[in-house]
Steps between C-alpha positions, in 0.01 A plus 500: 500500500399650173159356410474282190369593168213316342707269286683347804176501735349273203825294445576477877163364537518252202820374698307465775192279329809279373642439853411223680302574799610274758827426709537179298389635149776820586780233656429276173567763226784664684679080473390470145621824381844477650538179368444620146684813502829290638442249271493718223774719592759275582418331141540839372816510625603153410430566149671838483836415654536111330809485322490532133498168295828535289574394152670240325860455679809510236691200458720384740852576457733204369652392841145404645452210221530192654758233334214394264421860388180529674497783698498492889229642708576794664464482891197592667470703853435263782094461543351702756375826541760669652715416154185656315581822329486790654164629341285172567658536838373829565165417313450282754618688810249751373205235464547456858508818620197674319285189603567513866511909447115508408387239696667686821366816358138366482510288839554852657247756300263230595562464862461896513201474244325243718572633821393837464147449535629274866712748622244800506231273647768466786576876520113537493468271767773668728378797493127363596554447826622881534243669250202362466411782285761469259434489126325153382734311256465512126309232372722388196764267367420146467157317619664359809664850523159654478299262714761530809464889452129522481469257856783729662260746411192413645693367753621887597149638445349231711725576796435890454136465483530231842700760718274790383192285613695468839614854521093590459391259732766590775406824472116437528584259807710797621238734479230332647771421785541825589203624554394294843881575548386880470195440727691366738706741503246756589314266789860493669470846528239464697610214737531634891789269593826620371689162503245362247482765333899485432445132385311575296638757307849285504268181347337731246781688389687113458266435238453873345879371425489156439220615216742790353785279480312208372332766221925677445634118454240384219566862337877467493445160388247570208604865415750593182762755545736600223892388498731765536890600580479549869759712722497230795788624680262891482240293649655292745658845625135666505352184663731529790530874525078489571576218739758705688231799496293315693737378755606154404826419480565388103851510358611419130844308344592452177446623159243397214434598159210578326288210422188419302222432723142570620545832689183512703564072569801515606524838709173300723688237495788662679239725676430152671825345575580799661230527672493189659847545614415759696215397638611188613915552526513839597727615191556404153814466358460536073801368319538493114690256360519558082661299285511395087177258520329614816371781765532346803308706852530404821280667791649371842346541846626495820188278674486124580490354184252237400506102567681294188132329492405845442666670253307339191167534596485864610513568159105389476270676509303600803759283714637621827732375707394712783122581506553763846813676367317553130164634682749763678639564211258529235578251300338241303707245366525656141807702499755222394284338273432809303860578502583146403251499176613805424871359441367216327311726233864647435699170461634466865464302784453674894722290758461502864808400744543536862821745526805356748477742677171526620185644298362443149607580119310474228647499149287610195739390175377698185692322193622761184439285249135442510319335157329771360611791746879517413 
């Protein structure tokens, strides 16, 4: 846009002082001016098309005297509009038209006038709860305008500045964790009997992980990462060719195009689903389901499934179904739940179902229409 000269900065702003500057000042003048302009069109109009007022008539011809001499009256059109003439009819059809013309034409430019303000205060909010770094709002339009702005802006910087306190204090907490861990570490060394010795290195090395994971989840929760046009079928391919590298059994169906998304986000948040399938299932079997509105990926295993009871809450965090089989196997109750806010920061929604045939899929739905991240 080409930016304005001096003469329409100071008339634009003139405008501007002369606008009202609330919803009901704006609503108000939009009403009064419509009414005025159709008013005075369709009078216009009315005056322009009348039919012109003729002159004196000529006599009437001899065989319209009545027996007397007096002349009859000529007969008049049946009363009624329709038997108007043709130019008052039109007049009229034209009143009607221009009157409900402007006042349809200002309904609408003020709906969209109105509602702009609304509408990006509901994109802004959308895209909140995926970015909490995103760009605060502009603080104009009208004083409600304004005032909603300004609060949705403190209300953003207060959050930022809360999970930055937390991120500093889990990391002090962290800190000062790990060094008795550390020291512990090093008296184990030392410890004659080899059975206690194991248990505790398997104890310590439980919470060495339970305190990474904790410090990864708040990072990935907190953190901002740019939006870009993704390759996910190139990285669902890469994900499973490292799996099969490392002898697990991964395979991949389907096709999917690129999509806009968190790159880092969402390749940890397959990292996981994967991972826990073959940890707990054996295998993983990644299918790709694309379609007009949404990405749909489901990672299958080939273990026991989980409970019905279950299925909802192992998407907490720090819950475990299993205490023993997550101690063998590392894990601390994070992996779904990171994967699961990581699908709600793009739009989605991550699904867990118990598969017919035995073993568990979870579906991570990534919609292509996203406010703000089309």
């Amino acid at each position: 846009m080409a930016p304005l000269t001096p003469t329409q900065s100071q008339l634009r702003a003139a405008v501007q002082r002369c606008t009202p500057d609330t919803l009901f000042g704006r609503l108000a003048l939009l009403l009064i001016a419509a009414v005025i302009v159709s008013h005075v069109l369709a009078l216009t109009l009315m005056f322009e098309l009348r039919p012109a007022h003729p002159g004196h008539p000529p006599g009437p011809p001899p065989h319209a005297l009545a027996a007397d001499g007096r002349p009859l009256p000529p007969p008049g059109p049946a009363p009624g509009l329709w038997n108007a003439p043709p130019s008052l009819q039109l007049g009229l059809l034209l009143d009607i038209s221009v009157r409900l013309a402007a006042l349809v034409a200002a309904a609408w430019w003020a709906a969209r006038w109105l509602s702009r303000p609304m509408r990006r205060l509901a994109t802004a909010a959308q895209e909140l709860g995926r970015d909490i770094h995103r760009t605060p709002l502009p603080e104009d339009g009208t004083l409600e305008c304004r005032d909603a702005s300004r609060v949705f802006n403190q209300m953003q910087a207060r959050i930022r500045q809360q999970l930055a306190e937390r991120d500093r204090f889990v990391a002090a907490v962290s800190h000062d964790l790990r060094t008795p861990l550390t020291r512990l570490r090093l008296r184990t060394e030392g410890l004659g009997d080899a059975q206690a010795q194991q248990l505790f290195r398997r104890d310590i090395a439980e919470m060495d992980a339970m305190i990474a994971s904790t410090l990864d989840y708040l990072r990935g929760v907190a953190g901002a990462e740019a939006w870009v046009h993704l390759d996910v079928q190139a990285l669902v391919d890469s994900m499973a060719d490292d799996q099969v590298a490392m002898g697990h059994s991964v395979t991949v169906a389907g096709q999917a195009a690129p999509l806009r998304v968190q790159a880092v986000a969402l390749r940890r948040c397959l990292d996981n689903l994967v991972g826990n399938a073959v940890r707990y299932g054996g295998s993983a079997e990644v299918t790709l389901h694309d379609a007009a509105d949404a990405l749909t990926i489901e990672v299958r295993d080939h273990g026991p499934g989980l409970p019905p009871e279950e299925l909802d809450r192992v998407l907490e965090p720090f819950y475990r179904v299993e205490a023993s089989r997550n101690r063998q196997s590392g894990g601390v109750g994070l992996g779904l739940t990171i994967a699961s806010d990581i699908v709600r920061r793009h739009g989605g929604q991550l699904a867990l179902r118990n598969a017919p045939g035995g073993g568990l899929v979870v579906a991570a739905v990534f919609p292509r229409a996203v406010a703000g991240y089309q």
